[in-house]
PDB file of C-alpha atoms in Angstrom:
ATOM      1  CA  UNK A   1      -1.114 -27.210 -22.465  1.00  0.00           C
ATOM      2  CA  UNK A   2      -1.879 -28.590 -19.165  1.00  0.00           C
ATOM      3  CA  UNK A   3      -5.661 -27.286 -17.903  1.00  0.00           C
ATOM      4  CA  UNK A   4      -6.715 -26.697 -15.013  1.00  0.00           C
ATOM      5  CA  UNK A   5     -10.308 -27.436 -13.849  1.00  0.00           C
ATOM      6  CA  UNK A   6     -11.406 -25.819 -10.568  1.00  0.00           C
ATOM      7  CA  UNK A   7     -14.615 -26.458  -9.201  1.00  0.00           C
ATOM      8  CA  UNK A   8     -17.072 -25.266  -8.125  1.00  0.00           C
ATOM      9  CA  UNK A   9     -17.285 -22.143  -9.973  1.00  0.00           C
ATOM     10  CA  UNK A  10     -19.103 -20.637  -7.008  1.00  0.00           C
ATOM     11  CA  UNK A  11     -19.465 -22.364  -3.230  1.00  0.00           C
ATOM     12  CA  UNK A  12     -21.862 -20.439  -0.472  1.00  0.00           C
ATOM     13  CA  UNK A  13     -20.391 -20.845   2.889  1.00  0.00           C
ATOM     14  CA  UNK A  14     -21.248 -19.732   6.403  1.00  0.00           C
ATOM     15  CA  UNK A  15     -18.780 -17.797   8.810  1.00  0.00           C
ATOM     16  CA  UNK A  16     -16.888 -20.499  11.255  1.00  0.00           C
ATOM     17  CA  UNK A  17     -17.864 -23.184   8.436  1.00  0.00           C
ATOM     18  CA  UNK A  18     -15.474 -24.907   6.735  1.00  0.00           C
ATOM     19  CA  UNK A  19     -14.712 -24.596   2.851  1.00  0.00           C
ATOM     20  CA  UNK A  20     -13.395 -27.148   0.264  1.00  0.00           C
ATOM     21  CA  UNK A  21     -12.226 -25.765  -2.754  1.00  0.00           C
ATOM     22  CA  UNK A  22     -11.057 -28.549  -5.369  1.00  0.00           C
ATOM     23  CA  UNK A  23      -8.156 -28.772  -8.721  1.00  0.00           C
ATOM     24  CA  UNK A  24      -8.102 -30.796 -11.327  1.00  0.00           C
ATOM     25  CA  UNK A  25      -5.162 -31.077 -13.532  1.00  0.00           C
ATOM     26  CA  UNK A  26      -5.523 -32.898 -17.347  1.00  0.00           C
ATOM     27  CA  UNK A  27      -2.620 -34.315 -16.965  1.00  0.00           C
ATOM     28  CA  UNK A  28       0.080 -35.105 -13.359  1.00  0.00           C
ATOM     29  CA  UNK A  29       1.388 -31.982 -12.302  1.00  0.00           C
ATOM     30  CA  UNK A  30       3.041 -34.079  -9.244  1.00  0.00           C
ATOM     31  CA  UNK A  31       2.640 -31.005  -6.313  1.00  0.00           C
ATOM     32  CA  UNK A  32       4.011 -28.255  -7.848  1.00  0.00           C
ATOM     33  CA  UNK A  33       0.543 -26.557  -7.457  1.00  0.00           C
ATOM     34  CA  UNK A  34      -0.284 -22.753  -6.118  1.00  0.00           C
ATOM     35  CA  UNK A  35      -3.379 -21.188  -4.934  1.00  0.00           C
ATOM     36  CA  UNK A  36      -3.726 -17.816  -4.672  1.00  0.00           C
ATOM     37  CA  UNK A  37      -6.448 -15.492  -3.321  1.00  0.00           C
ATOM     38  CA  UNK A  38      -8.018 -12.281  -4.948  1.00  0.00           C
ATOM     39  CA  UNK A  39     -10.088  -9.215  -3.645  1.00  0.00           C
ATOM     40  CA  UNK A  40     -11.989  -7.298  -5.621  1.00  0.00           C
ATOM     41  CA  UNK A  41      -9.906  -4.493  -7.231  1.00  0.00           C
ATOM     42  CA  UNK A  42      -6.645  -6.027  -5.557  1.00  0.00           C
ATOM     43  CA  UNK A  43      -3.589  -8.155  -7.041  1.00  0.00           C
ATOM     44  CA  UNK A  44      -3.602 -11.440  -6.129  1.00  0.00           C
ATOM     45  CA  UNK A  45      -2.156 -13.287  -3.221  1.00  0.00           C
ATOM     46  CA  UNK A  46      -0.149 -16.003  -2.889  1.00  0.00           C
ATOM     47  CA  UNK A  47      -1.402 -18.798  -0.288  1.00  0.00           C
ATOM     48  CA  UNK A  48       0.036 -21.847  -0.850  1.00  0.00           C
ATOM     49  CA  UNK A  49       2.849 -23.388  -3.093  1.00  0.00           C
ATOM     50  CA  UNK A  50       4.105 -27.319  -3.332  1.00  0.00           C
ATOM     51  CA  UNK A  51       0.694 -27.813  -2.905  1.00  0.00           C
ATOM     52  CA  UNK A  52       0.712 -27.804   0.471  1.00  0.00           C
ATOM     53  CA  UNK A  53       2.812 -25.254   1.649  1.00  0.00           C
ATOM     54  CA  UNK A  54       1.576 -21.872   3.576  1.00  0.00           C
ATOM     55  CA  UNK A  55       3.000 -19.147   2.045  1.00  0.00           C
ATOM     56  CA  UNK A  56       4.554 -16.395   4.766  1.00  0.00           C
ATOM     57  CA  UNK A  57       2.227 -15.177   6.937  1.00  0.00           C
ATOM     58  CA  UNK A  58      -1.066 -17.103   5.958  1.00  0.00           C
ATOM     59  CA  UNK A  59      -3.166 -18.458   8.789  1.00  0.00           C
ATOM     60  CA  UNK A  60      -3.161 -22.213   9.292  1.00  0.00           C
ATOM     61  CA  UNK A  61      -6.946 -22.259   8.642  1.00  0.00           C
ATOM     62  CA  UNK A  62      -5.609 -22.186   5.141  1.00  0.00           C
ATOM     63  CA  UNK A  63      -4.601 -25.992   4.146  1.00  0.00           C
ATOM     64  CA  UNK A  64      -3.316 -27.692   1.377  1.00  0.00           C
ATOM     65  CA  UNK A  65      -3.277 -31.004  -0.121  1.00  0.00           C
ATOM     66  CA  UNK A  66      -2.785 -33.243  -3.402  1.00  0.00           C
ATOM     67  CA  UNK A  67      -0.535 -34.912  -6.228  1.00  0.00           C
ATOM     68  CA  UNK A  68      -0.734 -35.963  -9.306  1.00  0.00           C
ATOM     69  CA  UNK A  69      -3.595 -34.332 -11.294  1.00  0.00           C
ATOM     70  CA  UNK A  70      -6.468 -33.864  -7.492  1.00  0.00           C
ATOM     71  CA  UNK A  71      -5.470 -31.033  -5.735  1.00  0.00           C
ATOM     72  CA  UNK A  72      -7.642 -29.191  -2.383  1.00  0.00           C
ATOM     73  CA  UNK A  73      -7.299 -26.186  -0.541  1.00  0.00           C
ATOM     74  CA  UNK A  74      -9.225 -26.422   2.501  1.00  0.00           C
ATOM     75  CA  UNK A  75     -10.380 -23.252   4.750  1.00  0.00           C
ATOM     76  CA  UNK A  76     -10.780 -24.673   8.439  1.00  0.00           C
ATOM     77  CA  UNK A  77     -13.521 -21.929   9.746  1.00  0.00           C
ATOM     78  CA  UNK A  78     -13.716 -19.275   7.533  1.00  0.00           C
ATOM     79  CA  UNK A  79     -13.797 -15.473   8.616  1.00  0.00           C
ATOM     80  CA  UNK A  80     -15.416 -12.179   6.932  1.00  0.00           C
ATOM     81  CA  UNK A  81     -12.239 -11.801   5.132  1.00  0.00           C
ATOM     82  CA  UNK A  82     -11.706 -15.094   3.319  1.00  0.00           C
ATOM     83  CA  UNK A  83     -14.927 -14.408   0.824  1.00  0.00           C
ATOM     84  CA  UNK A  84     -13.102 -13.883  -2.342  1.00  0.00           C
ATOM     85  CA  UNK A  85     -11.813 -15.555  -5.364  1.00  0.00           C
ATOM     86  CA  UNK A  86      -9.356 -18.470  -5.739  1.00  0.00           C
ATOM     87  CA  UNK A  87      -7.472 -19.588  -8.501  1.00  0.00           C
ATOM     88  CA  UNK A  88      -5.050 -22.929  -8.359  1.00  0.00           C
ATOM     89  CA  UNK A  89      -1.929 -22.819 -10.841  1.00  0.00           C
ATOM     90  CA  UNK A  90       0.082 -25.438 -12.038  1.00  0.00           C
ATOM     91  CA  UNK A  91       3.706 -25.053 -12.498  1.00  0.00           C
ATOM     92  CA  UNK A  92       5.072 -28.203 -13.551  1.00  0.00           C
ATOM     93  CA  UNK A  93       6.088 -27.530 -17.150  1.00  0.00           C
ATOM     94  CA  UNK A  94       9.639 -26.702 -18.488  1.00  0.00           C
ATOM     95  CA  UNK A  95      10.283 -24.308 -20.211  1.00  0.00           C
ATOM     96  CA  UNK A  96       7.463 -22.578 -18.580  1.00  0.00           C
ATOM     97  CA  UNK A  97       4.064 -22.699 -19.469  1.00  0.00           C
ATOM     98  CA  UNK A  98       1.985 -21.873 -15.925  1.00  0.00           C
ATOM     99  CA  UNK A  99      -1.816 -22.677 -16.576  1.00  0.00           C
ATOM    100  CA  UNK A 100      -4.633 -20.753 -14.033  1.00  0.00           C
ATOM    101  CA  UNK A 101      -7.884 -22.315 -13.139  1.00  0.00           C
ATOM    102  CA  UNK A 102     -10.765 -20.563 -13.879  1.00  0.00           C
ATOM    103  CA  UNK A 103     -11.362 -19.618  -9.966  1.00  0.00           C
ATOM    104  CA  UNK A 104     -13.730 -20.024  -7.363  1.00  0.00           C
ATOM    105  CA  UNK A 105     -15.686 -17.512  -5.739  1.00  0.00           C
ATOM    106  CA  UNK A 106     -16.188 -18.320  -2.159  1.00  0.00           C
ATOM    107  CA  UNK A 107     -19.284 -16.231  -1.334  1.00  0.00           C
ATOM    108  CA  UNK A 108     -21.136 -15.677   2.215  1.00  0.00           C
ATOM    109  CA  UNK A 109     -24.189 -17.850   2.685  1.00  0.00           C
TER     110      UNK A 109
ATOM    111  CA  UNK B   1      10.135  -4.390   1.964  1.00  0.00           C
ATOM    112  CA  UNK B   2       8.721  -6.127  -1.706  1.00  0.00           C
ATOM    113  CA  UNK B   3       7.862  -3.413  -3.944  1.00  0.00           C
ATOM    114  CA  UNK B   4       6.557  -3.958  -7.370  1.00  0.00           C
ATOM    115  CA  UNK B   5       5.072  -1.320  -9.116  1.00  0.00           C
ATOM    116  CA  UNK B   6       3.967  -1.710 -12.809  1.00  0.00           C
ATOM    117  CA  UNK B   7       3.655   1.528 -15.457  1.00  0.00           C
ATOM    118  CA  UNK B   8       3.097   2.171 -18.931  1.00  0.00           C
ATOM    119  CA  UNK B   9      -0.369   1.192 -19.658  1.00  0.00           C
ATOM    120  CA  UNK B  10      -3.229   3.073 -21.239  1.00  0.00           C
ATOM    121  CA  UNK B  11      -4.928   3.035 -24.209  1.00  0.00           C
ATOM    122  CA  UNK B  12      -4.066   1.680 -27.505  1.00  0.00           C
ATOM    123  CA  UNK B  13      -5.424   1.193 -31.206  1.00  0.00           C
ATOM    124  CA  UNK B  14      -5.548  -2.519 -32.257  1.00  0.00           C
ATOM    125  CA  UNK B  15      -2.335  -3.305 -34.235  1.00  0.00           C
ATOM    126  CA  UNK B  16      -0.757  -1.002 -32.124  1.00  0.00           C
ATOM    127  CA  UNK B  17       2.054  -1.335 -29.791  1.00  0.00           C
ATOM    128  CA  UNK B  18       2.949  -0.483 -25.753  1.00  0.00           C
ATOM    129  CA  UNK B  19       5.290  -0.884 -23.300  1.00  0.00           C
ATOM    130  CA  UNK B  20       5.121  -1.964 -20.095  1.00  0.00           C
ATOM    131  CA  UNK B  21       7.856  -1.552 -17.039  1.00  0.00           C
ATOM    132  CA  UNK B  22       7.537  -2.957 -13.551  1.00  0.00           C
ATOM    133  CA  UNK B  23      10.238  -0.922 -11.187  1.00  0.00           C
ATOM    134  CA  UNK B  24      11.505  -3.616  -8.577  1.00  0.00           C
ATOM    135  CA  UNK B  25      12.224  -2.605  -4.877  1.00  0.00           C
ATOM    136  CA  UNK B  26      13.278  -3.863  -1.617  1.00  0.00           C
ATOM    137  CA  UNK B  27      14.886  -7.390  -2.952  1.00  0.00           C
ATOM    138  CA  UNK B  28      17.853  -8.063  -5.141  1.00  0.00           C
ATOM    139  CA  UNK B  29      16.128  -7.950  -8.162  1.00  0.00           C
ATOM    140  CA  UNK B  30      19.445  -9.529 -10.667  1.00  0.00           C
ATOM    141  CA  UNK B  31      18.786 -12.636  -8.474  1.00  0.00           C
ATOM    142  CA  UNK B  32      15.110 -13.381  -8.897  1.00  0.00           C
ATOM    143  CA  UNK B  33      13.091 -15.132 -12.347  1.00  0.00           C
ATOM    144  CA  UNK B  34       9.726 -12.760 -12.852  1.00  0.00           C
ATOM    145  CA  UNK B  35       6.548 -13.460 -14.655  1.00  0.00           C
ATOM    146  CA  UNK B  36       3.897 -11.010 -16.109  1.00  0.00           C
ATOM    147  CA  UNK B  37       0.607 -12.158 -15.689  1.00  0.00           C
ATOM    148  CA  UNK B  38      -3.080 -10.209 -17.237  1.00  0.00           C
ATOM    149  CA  UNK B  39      -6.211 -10.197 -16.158  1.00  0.00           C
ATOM    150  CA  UNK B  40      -8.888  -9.072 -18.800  1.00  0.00           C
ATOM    151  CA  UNK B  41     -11.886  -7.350 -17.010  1.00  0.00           C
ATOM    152  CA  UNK B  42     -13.831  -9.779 -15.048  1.00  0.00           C
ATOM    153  CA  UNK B  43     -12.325 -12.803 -16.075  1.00  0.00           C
ATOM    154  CA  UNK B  44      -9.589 -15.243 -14.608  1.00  0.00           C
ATOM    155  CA  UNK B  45      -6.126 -14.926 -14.857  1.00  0.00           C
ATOM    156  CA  UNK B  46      -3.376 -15.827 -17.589  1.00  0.00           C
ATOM    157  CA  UNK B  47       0.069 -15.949 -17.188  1.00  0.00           C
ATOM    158  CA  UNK B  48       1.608 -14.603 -19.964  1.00  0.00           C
ATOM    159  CA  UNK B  49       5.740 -14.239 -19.991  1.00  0.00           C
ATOM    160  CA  UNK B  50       8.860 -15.698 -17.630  1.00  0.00           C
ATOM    161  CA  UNK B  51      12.117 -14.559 -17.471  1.00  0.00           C
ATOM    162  CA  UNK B  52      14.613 -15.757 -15.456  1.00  0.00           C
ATOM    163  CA  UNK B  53      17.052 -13.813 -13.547  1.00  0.00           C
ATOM    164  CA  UNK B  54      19.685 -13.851 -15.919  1.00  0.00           C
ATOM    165  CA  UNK B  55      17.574 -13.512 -19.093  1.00  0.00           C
ATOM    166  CA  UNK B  56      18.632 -17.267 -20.023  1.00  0.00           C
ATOM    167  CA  UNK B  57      15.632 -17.928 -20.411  1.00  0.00           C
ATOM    168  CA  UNK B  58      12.189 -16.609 -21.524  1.00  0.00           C
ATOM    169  CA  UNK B  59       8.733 -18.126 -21.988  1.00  0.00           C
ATOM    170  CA  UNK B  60       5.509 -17.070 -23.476  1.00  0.00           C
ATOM    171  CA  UNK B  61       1.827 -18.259 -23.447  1.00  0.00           C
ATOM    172  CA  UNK B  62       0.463 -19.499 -26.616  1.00  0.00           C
ATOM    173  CA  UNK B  63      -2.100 -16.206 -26.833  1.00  0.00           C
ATOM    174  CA  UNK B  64       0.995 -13.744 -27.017  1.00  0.00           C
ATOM    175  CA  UNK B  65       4.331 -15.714 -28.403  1.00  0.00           C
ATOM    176  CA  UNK B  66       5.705 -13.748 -31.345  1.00  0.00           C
ATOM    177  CA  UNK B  67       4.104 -10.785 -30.200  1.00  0.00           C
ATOM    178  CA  UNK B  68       5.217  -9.613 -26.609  1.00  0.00           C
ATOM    179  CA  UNK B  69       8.802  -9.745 -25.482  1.00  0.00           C
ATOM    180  CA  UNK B  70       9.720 -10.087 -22.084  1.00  0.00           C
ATOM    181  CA  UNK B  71      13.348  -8.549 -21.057  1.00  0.00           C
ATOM    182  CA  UNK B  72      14.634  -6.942 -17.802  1.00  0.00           C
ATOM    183  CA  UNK B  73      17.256  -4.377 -17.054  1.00  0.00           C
ATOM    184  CA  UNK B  74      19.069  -5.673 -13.275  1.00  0.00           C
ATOM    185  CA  UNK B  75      21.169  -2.555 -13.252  1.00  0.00           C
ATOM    186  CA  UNK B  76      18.026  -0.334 -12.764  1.00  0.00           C
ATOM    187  CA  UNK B  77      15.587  -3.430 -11.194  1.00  0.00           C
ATOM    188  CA  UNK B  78      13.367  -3.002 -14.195  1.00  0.00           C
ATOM    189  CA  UNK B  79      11.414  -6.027 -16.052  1.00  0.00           C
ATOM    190  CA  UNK B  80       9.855  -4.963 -19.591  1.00  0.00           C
ATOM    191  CA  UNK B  81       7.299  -6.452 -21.702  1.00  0.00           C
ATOM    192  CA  UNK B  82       7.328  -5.088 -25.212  1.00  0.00           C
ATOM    193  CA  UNK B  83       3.486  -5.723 -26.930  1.00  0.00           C
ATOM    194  CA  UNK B  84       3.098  -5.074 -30.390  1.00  0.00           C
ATOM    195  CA  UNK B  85       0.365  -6.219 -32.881  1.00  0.00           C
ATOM    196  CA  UNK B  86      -2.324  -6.034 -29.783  1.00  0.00           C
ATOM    197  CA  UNK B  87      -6.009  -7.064 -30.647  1.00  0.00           C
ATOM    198  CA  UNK B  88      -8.761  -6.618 -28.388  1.00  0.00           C
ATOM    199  CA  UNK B  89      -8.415  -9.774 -26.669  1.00  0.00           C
ATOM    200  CA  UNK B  90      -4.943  -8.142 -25.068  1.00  0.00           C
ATOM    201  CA  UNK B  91      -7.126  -5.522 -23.404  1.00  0.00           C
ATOM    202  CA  UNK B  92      -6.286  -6.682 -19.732  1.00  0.00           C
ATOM    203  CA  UNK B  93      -4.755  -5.512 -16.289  1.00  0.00           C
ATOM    204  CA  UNK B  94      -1.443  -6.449 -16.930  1.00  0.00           C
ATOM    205  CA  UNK B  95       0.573  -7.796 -13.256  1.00  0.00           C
ATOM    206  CA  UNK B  96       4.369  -8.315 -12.651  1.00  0.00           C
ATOM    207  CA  UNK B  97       5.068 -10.829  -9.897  1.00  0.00           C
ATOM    208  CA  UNK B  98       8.620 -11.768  -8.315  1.00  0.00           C
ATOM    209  CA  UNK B  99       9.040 -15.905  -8.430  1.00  0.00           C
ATOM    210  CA  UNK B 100       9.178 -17.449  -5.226  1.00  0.00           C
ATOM    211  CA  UNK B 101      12.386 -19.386  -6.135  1.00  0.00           C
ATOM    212  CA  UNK B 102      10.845 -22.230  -7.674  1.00  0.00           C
ATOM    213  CA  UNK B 103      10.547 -21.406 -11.042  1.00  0.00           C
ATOM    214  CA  UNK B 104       6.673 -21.365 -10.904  1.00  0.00           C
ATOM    215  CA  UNK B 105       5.220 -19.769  -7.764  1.00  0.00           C
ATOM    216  CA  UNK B 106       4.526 -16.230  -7.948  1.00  0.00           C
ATOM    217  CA  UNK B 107       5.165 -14.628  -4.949  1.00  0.00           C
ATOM    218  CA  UNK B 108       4.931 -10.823  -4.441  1.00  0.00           C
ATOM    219  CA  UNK B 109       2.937  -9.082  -7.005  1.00  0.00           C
ATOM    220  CA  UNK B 110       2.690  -5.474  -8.157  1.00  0.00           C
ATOM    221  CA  UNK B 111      -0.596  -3.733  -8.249  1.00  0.00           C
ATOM    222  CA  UNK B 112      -1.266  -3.757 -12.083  1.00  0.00           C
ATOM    223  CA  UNK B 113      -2.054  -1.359 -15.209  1.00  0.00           C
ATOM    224  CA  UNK B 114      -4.556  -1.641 -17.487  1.00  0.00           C
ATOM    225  CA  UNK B 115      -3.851  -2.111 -21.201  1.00  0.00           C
ATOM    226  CA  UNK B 116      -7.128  -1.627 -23.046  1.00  0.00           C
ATOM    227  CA  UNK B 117      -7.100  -2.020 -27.120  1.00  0.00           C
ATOM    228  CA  UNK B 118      -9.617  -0.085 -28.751  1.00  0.00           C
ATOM    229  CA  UNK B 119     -10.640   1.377 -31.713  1.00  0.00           C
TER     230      UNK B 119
END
């Protein structure tokens, strides 16, 4: 099973700042890596996939990057509305075995 | 529009079995692989079965292989996942999500219902 090691488990950021959230993978995953976002009491999102690639309709202050097992979502100036969790998932494996990190909650400093 | 809306959770005695459904709307569901993916309360999330559009193929996480079964009816845009022998460790909001395309990404996702296993 391919893990996935996000980190940090919690980052305290201001409004306008801007927030790195990082992925590890335990083994190359080349960039067939998701991030999604969750709200309290709500289903999660989808934000990026390849890696790198904005899902439909999310802003542009949402960026991807990464290959291999080093993976980064990057929130350019973050707004009330982006404090939540985020999880990275690989899906590299065939058949299909999709591993979640364990999330990051990006809280208001 | 993408419509996924998930039923058939409640309460359940360990060893015991449920059913979920997720009713599919607003896509052509026959076309489309979909996962199931649980949540247990306040922790991460697990993905937990695939099946692709044609049922060719299915996949199951470690935690739940020979005990959940993942099938889908594209004449009524319905995707089941049988549970049987549940433990406590299965108590979890249980999510359907419609694949992006790519065999991986999990694109639109229904709202969830809660399985809990309890004596």
């Amino acid at each position: 099973e391919i893990v996935m090691t996000q980190f940090p488990a919690t980052l305290s950021v201001s409004p306008g700042e801007r927030a790195t959230l990082s992925c590890r993978a335990s083994q190359s995953v080349n960039t067939k890596v998701a991030w999604y976002q969750q709200k309290p009491g709500q289903a999660p999102r989808l934000l990026l996939y390849a890696a790198s690639s904005r899902a439909t309709g999310i802003p542009a202050r949402f960026s991807g990057s990464g290959s291999g097992t080093e993976f980064t979502l990057t929130i350019s100036s973050l707004q009330s509305e982006d404090f939540a969790i985020y999880y990275c998932q690989q899906y590299s494996t065939w058949p299909p075995e999709f591993t979640f990190g364990q999330g990051t909650k990006l809280e208001i400093k | 529009q993408v419509e996924l809306v998930e039923s058939g959770g409640g309460g359940v005695h360990p060893g015991g079995s449920l059913r979920l459904s997720c009713a599919a709307s607003g896509f052509n569901f026959g076309n489309w692989a979909m996962h199931w993916v649980r949540q247990a309360p306040g922790k991460g999330l697990e993905w937990v079965a695939f099946i692709s559009h044609d049922e060719s193929h299915k996949s199951y996480s470690d935690s739940v292989k020979g005990r959940f079964t993942v099938s889908r009816d594209n004449s009524k845009s319905i995707l089941f996942l049988q549970m049987n022998s549940l433990t406590g460790e299965d108590t979890a909001v249980y999510y359907c999500a419609r694949d992006y395309g790519d065999y991986g990404t999990l694109y639109y996702w229904g709202q969830g219902t809660l399985v809990t296993v309890s004596s």
